[in-house]
mmCIF file of C-alpha atoms and ligand atoms in Angstrom:
data_model
loop_
_atom_site.group_PDB
_atom_site.id
_atom_site.type_symbol
_atom_site.label_atom_id
_atom_site.label_comp_id
_atom_site.label_asym_id
_atom_site.label_seq_id
_atom_site.Cartn_x
_atom_site.Cartn_y
_atom_site.Cartn_z
ATOM 1 C CA UNK A 1 -0.979 83.616 55.985
ATOM 2 C CA UNK A 2 -0.771 79.798 55.754
ATOM 3 C CA UNK A 3 -0.168 79.658 59.700
ATOM 4 C CA UNK A 4 -3.108 81.916 60.392
ATOM 5 C CA UNK A 5 -5.372 79.484 58.158
ATOM 6 C CA UNK A 6 -3.962 76.441 59.993
ATOM 7 C CA UNK A 7 -4.587 77.862 63.336
ATOM 8 C CA UNK A 8 -8.211 77.961 62.755
ATOM 9 C CA UNK A 9 -8.801 74.356 63.380
ATOM 10 C CA UNK A 10 -7.540 71.325 65.690
ATOM 11 C CA UNK A 11 -9.135 68.093 65.853
ATOM 12 C CA UNK A 12 -7.011 66.327 68.694
ATOM 13 C CA UNK A 13 -8.359 67.736 71.885
ATOM 14 C CA UNK A 14 -9.042 65.849 75.435
ATOM 15 C CA UNK A 15 -11.156 67.298 78.325
ATOM 16 C CA UNK A 16 -11.973 65.783 81.715
ATOM 17 C CA UNK A 17 -14.001 63.271 80.296
ATOM 18 C CA UNK A 18 -10.684 61.463 80.113
ATOM 19 C CA UNK A 19 -7.095 63.138 80.889
ATOM 20 C CA UNK A 20 -7.728 66.432 79.885
ATOM 21 C CA UNK A 21 -7.668 69.690 82.212
ATOM 22 C CA UNK A 22 -10.616 71.518 81.315
ATOM 23 C CA UNK A 23 -14.382 70.872 80.818
ATOM 24 C CA UNK A 24 -15.321 70.589 76.889
ATOM 25 C CA UNK A 25 -17.499 73.987 77.361
ATOM 26 C CA UNK A 26 -14.232 75.656 78.727
ATOM 27 C CA UNK A 27 -12.435 74.361 75.660
ATOM 28 C CA UNK A 28 -15.189 75.600 73.206
ATOM 29 C CA UNK A 29 -14.928 79.052 74.715
ATOM 30 C CA UNK A 30 -11.069 79.372 74.421
ATOM 31 C CA UNK A 31 -11.313 78.310 70.793
ATOM 32 C CA UNK A 32 -13.761 81.007 70.177
ATOM 33 C CA UNK A 33 -11.648 83.588 71.926
ATOM 34 C CA UNK A 34 -8.824 82.582 69.759
ATOM 35 C CA UNK A 35 -10.665 82.913 66.479
ATOM 36 C CA UNK A 36 -10.667 79.312 65.621
ATOM 37 C CA UNK A 37 -13.447 78.096 63.046
ATOM 38 C CA UNK A 38 -13.470 74.462 63.875
ATOM 39 C CA UNK A 39 -12.612 72.421 66.997
ATOM 40 C CA UNK A 40 -12.592 68.428 67.028
ATOM 41 C CA UNK A 41 -12.901 66.602 70.218
ATOM 42 C CA UNK A 42 -11.273 63.321 70.085
ATOM 43 C CA UNK A 43 -11.439 61.839 73.690
ATOM 44 C CA UNK A 44 -9.529 58.441 74.570
ATOM 45 C CA UNK A 45 -11.982 55.618 73.933
ATOM 46 C CA UNK A 46 -12.965 53.265 76.689
ATOM 47 C CA UNK A 47 -10.481 50.881 77.191
ATOM 48 C CA UNK A 48 -11.127 47.623 78.640
ATOM 49 C CA UNK A 49 -7.830 47.599 80.554
ATOM 50 C CA UNK A 50 -8.001 49.912 83.258
ATOM 51 C CA UNK A 51 -5.458 52.788 82.655
ATOM 52 C CA UNK A 52 -5.103 56.549 83.865
ATOM 53 C CA UNK A 53 -6.066 58.418 80.701
ATOM 54 C CA UNK A 54 -9.084 56.644 78.960
ATOM 55 C CA UNK A 55 -12.836 57.315 79.546
ATOM 56 C CA UNK A 56 -13.694 55.001 82.537
ATOM 57 C CA UNK A 57 -16.694 53.412 81.489
ATOM 58 C CA UNK A 58 -18.847 53.066 78.203
ATOM 59 C CA UNK A 59 -21.456 55.255 80.074
ATOM 60 C CA UNK A 60 -19.001 58.162 80.215
ATOM 61 C CA UNK A 61 -18.154 57.708 76.615
ATOM 62 C CA UNK A 62 -22.021 58.222 75.968
ATOM 63 C CA UNK A 63 -22.045 61.213 78.406
ATOM 64 C CA UNK A 64 -19.042 62.642 76.399
ATOM 65 C CA UNK A 65 -20.791 62.151 72.862
ATOM 66 C CA UNK A 66 -24.172 63.824 74.499
ATOM 67 C CA UNK A 67 -22.109 66.767 75.983
ATOM 68 C CA UNK A 68 -20.334 67.504 72.708
ATOM 69 C CA UNK A 69 -23.687 67.285 70.691
ATOM 70 C CA UNK A 70 -25.154 70.004 73.120
ATOM 71 C CA UNK A 71 -22.120 72.037 72.759
ATOM 72 C CA UNK A 72 -22.392 71.772 68.948
ATOM 73 C CA UNK A 73 -25.940 73.062 69.311
ATOM 74 C CA UNK A 74 -25.360 75.741 71.891
ATOM 75 C CA UNK A 75 -22.379 77.352 69.855
ATOM 76 C CA UNK A 76 -23.368 76.583 66.212
ATOM 77 C CA UNK A 77 -23.379 80.157 65.267
ATOM 78 C CA UNK A 78 -20.023 80.754 66.458
ATOM 79 C CA UNK A 79 -17.746 77.393 65.822
ATOM 80 C CA UNK A 80 -18.162 74.232 64.400
ATOM 81 C CA UNK A 81 -17.721 71.679 66.812
ATOM 82 C CA UNK A 82 -17.054 67.891 65.712
ATOM 83 C CA UNK A 83 -17.081 64.858 67.763
ATOM 84 C CA UNK A 84 -14.199 62.393 67.400
ATOM 85 C CA UNK A 85 -12.752 59.875 69.256
ATOM 86 C CA UNK A 86 -9.158 58.752 69.749
ATOM 87 C CA UNK A 87 -9.459 55.008 69.427
ATOM 88 C CA UNK A 88 -6.694 52.696 70.887
ATOM 89 C CA UNK A 89 -5.937 49.853 68.871
ATOM 90 C CA UNK A 90 -6.825 47.564 71.490
ATOM 91 C CA UNK A 91 -10.590 49.121 71.676
ATOM 92 C CA UNK A 92 -13.296 47.362 69.935
ATOM 93 C CA UNK A 93 -15.688 49.668 70.990
ATOM 94 C CA UNK A 94 -18.159 50.821 67.656
ATOM 95 C CA UNK A 95 -17.269 54.349 66.386
ATOM 96 C CA UNK A 96 -19.555 54.812 63.570
ATOM 97 C CA UNK A 97 -21.400 57.384 65.925
ATOM 98 C CA UNK A 98 -18.274 59.624 66.059
ATOM 99 C CA UNK A 99 -17.808 62.319 63.211
ATOM 100 C CA UNK A 100 -14.159 61.067 62.687
ATOM 101 C CA UNK A 101 -11.477 58.550 64.158
ATOM 102 C CA UNK A 102 -7.884 59.210 65.239
ATOM 103 C CA UNK A 103 -6.395 55.746 65.454
ATOM 104 C CA UNK A 104 -3.495 55.473 68.042
ATOM 105 C CA UNK A 105 -1.435 52.990 69.494
ATOM 106 C CA UNK A 106 -0.849 53.554 73.086
ATOM 107 C CA UNK A 107 -0.017 49.839 74.368
ATOM 108 C CA UNK A 108 1.926 47.106 73.345
ATOM 109 C CA UNK A 109 0.699 43.566 74.281
ATOM 110 C CA UNK A 110 4.149 41.675 75.429
ATOM 111 C CA UNK A 111 4.341 38.474 77.337
ATOM 112 C CA UNK A 112 0.582 38.646 78.274
ATOM 113 C CA UNK A 113 0.854 42.244 79.641
ATOM 114 C CA UNK A 114 -0.498 45.486 78.462
ATOM 115 C CA UNK A 115 2.581 47.618 78.241
ATOM 116 C CA UNK A 116 1.765 51.532 78.038
ATOM 117 C CA UNK A 117 4.092 53.288 75.514
ATOM 118 C CA UNK A 118 3.916 56.899 76.677
ATOM 119 C CA UNK A 119 3.315 56.638 80.425
ATOM 120 C CA UNK A 120 6.943 57.222 81.504
ATOM 121 C CA UNK A 121 10.352 56.555 80.498
ATOM 122 C CA UNK A 122 10.947 53.851 83.415
ATOM 123 C CA UNK A 123 7.811 52.001 82.280
ATOM 124 C CA UNK A 124 9.236 51.780 78.715
ATOM 125 C CA UNK A 125 12.658 50.764 79.987
ATOM 126 C CA UNK A 126 10.902 48.462 82.109
ATOM 127 C CA UNK A 127 8.950 46.674 79.293
ATOM 128 C CA UNK A 128 12.329 46.564 77.263
ATOM 129 C CA UNK A 129 14.186 44.754 79.913
ATOM 130 C CA UNK A 130 11.204 42.348 80.885
ATOM 131 C CA UNK A 131 9.974 41.525 77.541
ATOM 132 C CA UNK A 132 12.325 42.498 74.809
ATOM 133 C CA UNK A 133 15.640 40.955 76.366
ATOM 134 C CA UNK A 134 16.873 44.593 76.991
ATOM 135 C CA UNK A 135 16.989 45.290 73.322
ATOM 136 C CA UNK A 136 15.341 48.640 72.469
ATOM 137 C CA UNK A 137 15.169 47.571 68.759
ATOM 138 C CA UNK A 138 13.139 44.555 69.839
ATOM 139 C CA UNK A 139 10.593 46.944 71.312
ATOM 140 C CA UNK A 140 10.619 49.580 68.363
ATOM 141 C CA UNK A 141 10.039 46.519 65.927
ATOM 142 C CA UNK A 142 6.778 45.530 67.863
ATOM 143 C CA UNK A 143 5.446 49.151 68.199
ATOM 144 C CA UNK A 144 5.796 49.824 64.484
ATOM 145 C CA UNK A 145 4.201 46.331 63.504
ATOM 146 C CA UNK A 146 1.119 47.469 65.771
ATOM 147 C CA UNK A 147 1.195 50.965 63.830
ATOM 148 C CA UNK A 148 1.086 49.481 60.571
ATOM 149 C CA UNK A 149 -2.118 47.815 61.509
ATOM 150 C CA UNK A 150 -3.802 50.712 63.104
ATOM 151 C CA UNK A 151 -5.993 51.525 60.196
ATOM 152 C CA UNK A 152 -6.983 47.890 60.152
ATOM 153 C CA UNK A 153 -7.631 47.778 63.778
ATOM 154 C CA UNK A 154 -9.336 51.191 64.278
ATOM 155 C CA UNK A 155 -10.639 52.230 61.008
ATOM 156 C CA UNK A 156 -9.215 55.468 61.626
ATOM 157 C CA UNK A 157 -9.503 58.715 59.183
ATOM 158 C CA UNK A 158 -6.285 60.052 60.814
ATOM 159 C CA UNK A 159 -3.284 58.417 62.082
ATOM 160 C CA UNK A 160 -2.259 59.625 65.826
ATOM 161 C CA UNK A 161 1.252 60.564 66.642
ATOM 162 C CA UNK A 162 3.049 58.055 64.543
ATOM 163 C CA UNK A 163 6.291 57.424 66.501
ATOM 164 C CA UNK A 164 4.836 57.964 69.862
ATOM 165 C CA UNK A 165 7.597 55.598 71.542
ATOM 166 C CA UNK A 166 10.147 58.365 70.960
ATOM 167 C CA UNK A 167 8.051 60.710 73.552
ATOM 168 C CA UNK A 168 10.979 60.415 76.386
ATOM 169 C CA UNK A 169 13.951 60.236 73.973
ATOM 170 C CA UNK A 170 15.073 63.692 74.382
ATOM 171 C CA UNK A 171 15.712 63.340 78.067
ATOM 172 C CA UNK A 172 16.067 59.440 78.349
ATOM 173 C CA UNK A 173 17.612 58.619 74.888
ATOM 174 C CA UNK A 174 15.819 55.131 74.781
ATOM 175 C CA UNK A 175 15.813 54.590 71.098
ATOM 176 C CA UNK A 176 18.921 55.122 68.614
ATOM 177 C CA UNK A 177 16.342 56.563 66.149
ATOM 178 C CA UNK A 178 19.629 56.323 63.415
ATOM 179 C CA UNK A 179 19.781 52.693 63.987
ATOM 180 C CA UNK A 180 18.927 50.954 60.541
ATOM 181 C CA UNK A 181 16.665 48.387 62.440
ATOM 182 C CA UNK A 182 14.535 51.440 63.702
ATOM 183 C CA UNK A 183 14.548 53.033 60.363
ATOM 184 C CA UNK A 184 13.451 49.877 58.536
ATOM 185 C CA UNK A 185 10.744 49.003 60.989
ATOM 186 C CA UNK A 186 9.283 52.430 61.045
ATOM 187 C CA UNK A 187 9.400 52.844 57.190
ATOM 188 C CA UNK A 188 7.871 49.649 56.707
ATOM 189 C CA UNK A 189 4.984 50.647 58.959
ATOM 190 C CA UNK A 190 4.932 54.071 57.043
ATOM 191 C CA UNK A 191 4.646 52.365 53.735
ATOM 192 C CA UNK A 192 1.800 50.019 54.813
ATOM 193 C CA UNK A 193 -0.362 52.865 56.035
ATOM 194 C CA UNK A 194 0.489 55.010 52.637
ATOM 195 C CA UNK A 195 -1.522 52.443 50.929
ATOM 196 C CA UNK A 196 -4.230 53.290 52.836
ATOM 197 C CA UNK A 197 -6.732 56.200 52.664
ATOM 198 C CA UNK A 198 -5.523 57.902 55.957
ATOM 199 C CA UNK A 199 -4.355 61.231 56.807
ATOM 200 C CA UNK A 200 -1.128 61.434 58.962
ATOM 201 C CA UNK A 201 -1.309 64.032 62.106
ATOM 202 C CA UNK A 202 1.771 66.260 62.792
ATOM 203 C CA UNK A 203 1.110 66.077 66.651
ATOM 204 C CA UNK A 204 2.647 68.941 68.912
ATOM 205 C CA UNK A 205 1.226 67.433 71.973
ATOM 206 C CA UNK A 206 4.665 66.322 73.751
ATOM 207 C CA UNK A 207 5.969 69.939 72.884
ATOM 208 C CA UNK A 208 3.186 71.704 74.943
ATOM 209 C CA UNK A 209 3.575 69.268 77.734
ATOM 210 C CA UNK A 210 7.494 69.846 77.880
ATOM 211 C CA UNK A 211 8.559 66.408 76.786
ATOM 212 C CA UNK A 212 9.774 67.464 73.225
ATOM 213 C CA UNK A 213 10.822 70.158 71.077
ATOM 214 C CA UNK A 214 9.462 68.662 67.838
ATOM 215 C CA UNK A 215 6.425 67.404 66.785
ATOM 216 C CA UNK A 216 5.638 63.706 65.771
ATOM 217 C CA UNK A 217 6.438 62.233 63.200
ATOM 218 C CA UNK A 218 10.407 62.691 63.101
ATOM 219 C CA UNK A 219 11.937 64.391 59.805
ATOM 220 C CA UNK A 220 12.710 60.936 58.347
ATOM 221 C CA UNK A 221 9.141 59.824 58.196
ATOM 222 C CA UNK A 222 7.874 63.158 56.904
ATOM 223 C CA UNK A 223 10.205 62.941 53.888
ATOM 224 C CA UNK A 224 8.850 59.659 53.042
ATOM 225 C CA UNK A 225 5.200 61.083 53.314
ATOM 226 C CA UNK A 226 6.444 63.865 51.139
ATOM 227 C CA UNK A 227 7.852 61.527 48.598
ATOM 228 C CA UNK A 228 4.768 59.326 48.382
ATOM 229 C CA UNK A 229 2.439 62.209 48.531
ATOM 230 C CA UNK A 230 0.731 61.234 51.828
ATOM 231 C CA UNK A 231 -1.681 63.703 53.354
ATOM 232 C CA UNK A 232 -0.745 65.460 56.742
ATOM 233 C CA UNK A 233 -2.951 67.563 59.045
ATOM 234 C CA UNK A 234 -1.864 69.556 62.144
ATOM 235 C CA UNK A 235 -2.996 68.597 65.481
ATOM 236 C CA UNK A 236 -1.992 69.589 69.104
ATOM 237 C CA UNK A 237 -3.326 66.583 71.032
ATOM 238 C CA UNK A 238 -4.281 69.487 73.584
ATOM 239 C CA UNK A 239 -4.920 68.418 77.176
ATOM 240 C CA UNK A 240 -5.253 72.135 78.014
ATOM 241 C CA UNK A 241 -7.656 74.784 76.713
ATOM 242 C CA UNK A 242 -4.519 77.188 76.236
ATOM 243 C CA UNK A 243 -2.655 74.842 73.958
ATOM 244 C CA UNK A 244 -5.347 74.337 71.158
ATOM 245 C CA UNK A 245 -2.986 75.132 68.453
ATOM 246 C CA UNK A 246 0.459 75.012 70.265
ATOM 247 C CA UNK A 247 3.762 74.854 68.128
ATOM 248 C CA UNK A 248 1.671 75.009 64.654
ATOM 249 C CA UNK A 249 4.366 77.379 63.711
ATOM 250 C CA UNK A 250 7.302 75.347 64.225
ATOM 251 C CA UNK A 251 5.347 72.068 62.691
ATOM 252 C CA UNK A 252 4.702 74.271 59.488
ATOM 253 C CA UNK A 253 8.499 75.078 59.085
ATOM 254 C CA UNK A 254 9.397 71.322 59.645
ATOM 255 C CA UNK A 255 6.825 70.296 57.001
ATOM 256 C CA UNK A 256 8.080 72.686 54.737
ATOM 257 C CA UNK A 257 11.742 71.544 55.386
ATOM 258 C CA UNK A 258 10.826 67.777 54.605
ATOM 259 C CA UNK A 259 9.427 68.900 51.428
ATOM 260 C CA UNK A 260 5.730 68.627 52.118
ATOM 261 C CA UNK A 261 3.640 70.833 49.876
ATOM 262 C CA UNK A 262 0.520 71.035 51.361
ATOM 263 C CA UNK A 263 -1.512 70.439 54.620
ATOM 264 C CA UNK A 264 -5.057 69.430 54.830
ATOM 265 C CA UNK A 265 -7.122 71.491 57.500
ATOM 266 C CA UNK A 266 -10.920 70.936 58.557
ATOM 267 C CA UNK A 267 -12.794 74.068 57.704
ATOM 268 C CA UNK A 268 -16.511 74.788 58.307
ATOM 269 C CA UNK A 269 -16.904 73.339 54.890
ATOM 270 C CA UNK A 270 -14.990 70.205 55.150
ATOM 271 C CA UNK A 271 -11.375 69.277 54.506
ATOM 272 C CA UNK A 272 -9.497 71.784 52.470
ATOM 273 C CA UNK A 273 -5.918 71.331 51.131
ATOM 274 C CA UNK A 274 -3.778 74.431 51.870
ATOM 275 C CA UNK A 275 -0.534 74.853 49.983
ATOM 276 C CA UNK A 276 2.402 75.964 52.236
HETATM 277 ZN ZN1 ZN B 301 -2.762 59.352 71.996
HETATM 278 ZN ZN1 ZN B 302 -4.569 62.363 72.312
#
């Protein structure tokens, strides 16, 4: 029953305006077909540093906004559509025209270079070698320090993929997440964000793309969120119209096992807290 309610909504969705596979309209039609009530788009904000996944120019960002506004109007009687943005912590683009903001750290600025966190295991290993003296814990500390500031840097409502740095770990084992230095850095970032009025997304994006079998954040962080009564929501970070609620069943089990008692979900009447 709870799962049914929670699969009515997803606020983390990408399209061809950036690195998603489908057009925004194709995604809307898929959401309607799957009986969803709310679909939020959260395209990657324009990033001044060229990369492979963000909207390429401020003009494209404006076209994105206009297209979602058009779809909102066209499909108003069938689904509630929201126009959000996934704002990278290095993007200073104004976000007040969007319905909500997901704040995400996709880069570390190390030794005068922007190092992409989730591009490939090879890139992460190179950055560790080149800028962190070969010590993954130095990299992890820098990552979590950036995450601790993500609300300040992006004024986000939702914190995106809290421990994204572990994206490749199931196959490449880059970070020893049981290392006390890793846990300390992660919990310090989490505690800083728990002081703010933010929602943590439980993000299944790397599961649908075959990188991971579990969502972000890891159970150790979910336990802390439960202890401190932080807010969580389920997001799929879908880059494909067929994965709008991918892995929500597994994420829900994990949340229950971590002691989390309720999940916020966006409904046609705004945020609702669902007991799980
Ligand atoms: Zn992201
Ligand atoms: Zn995303």
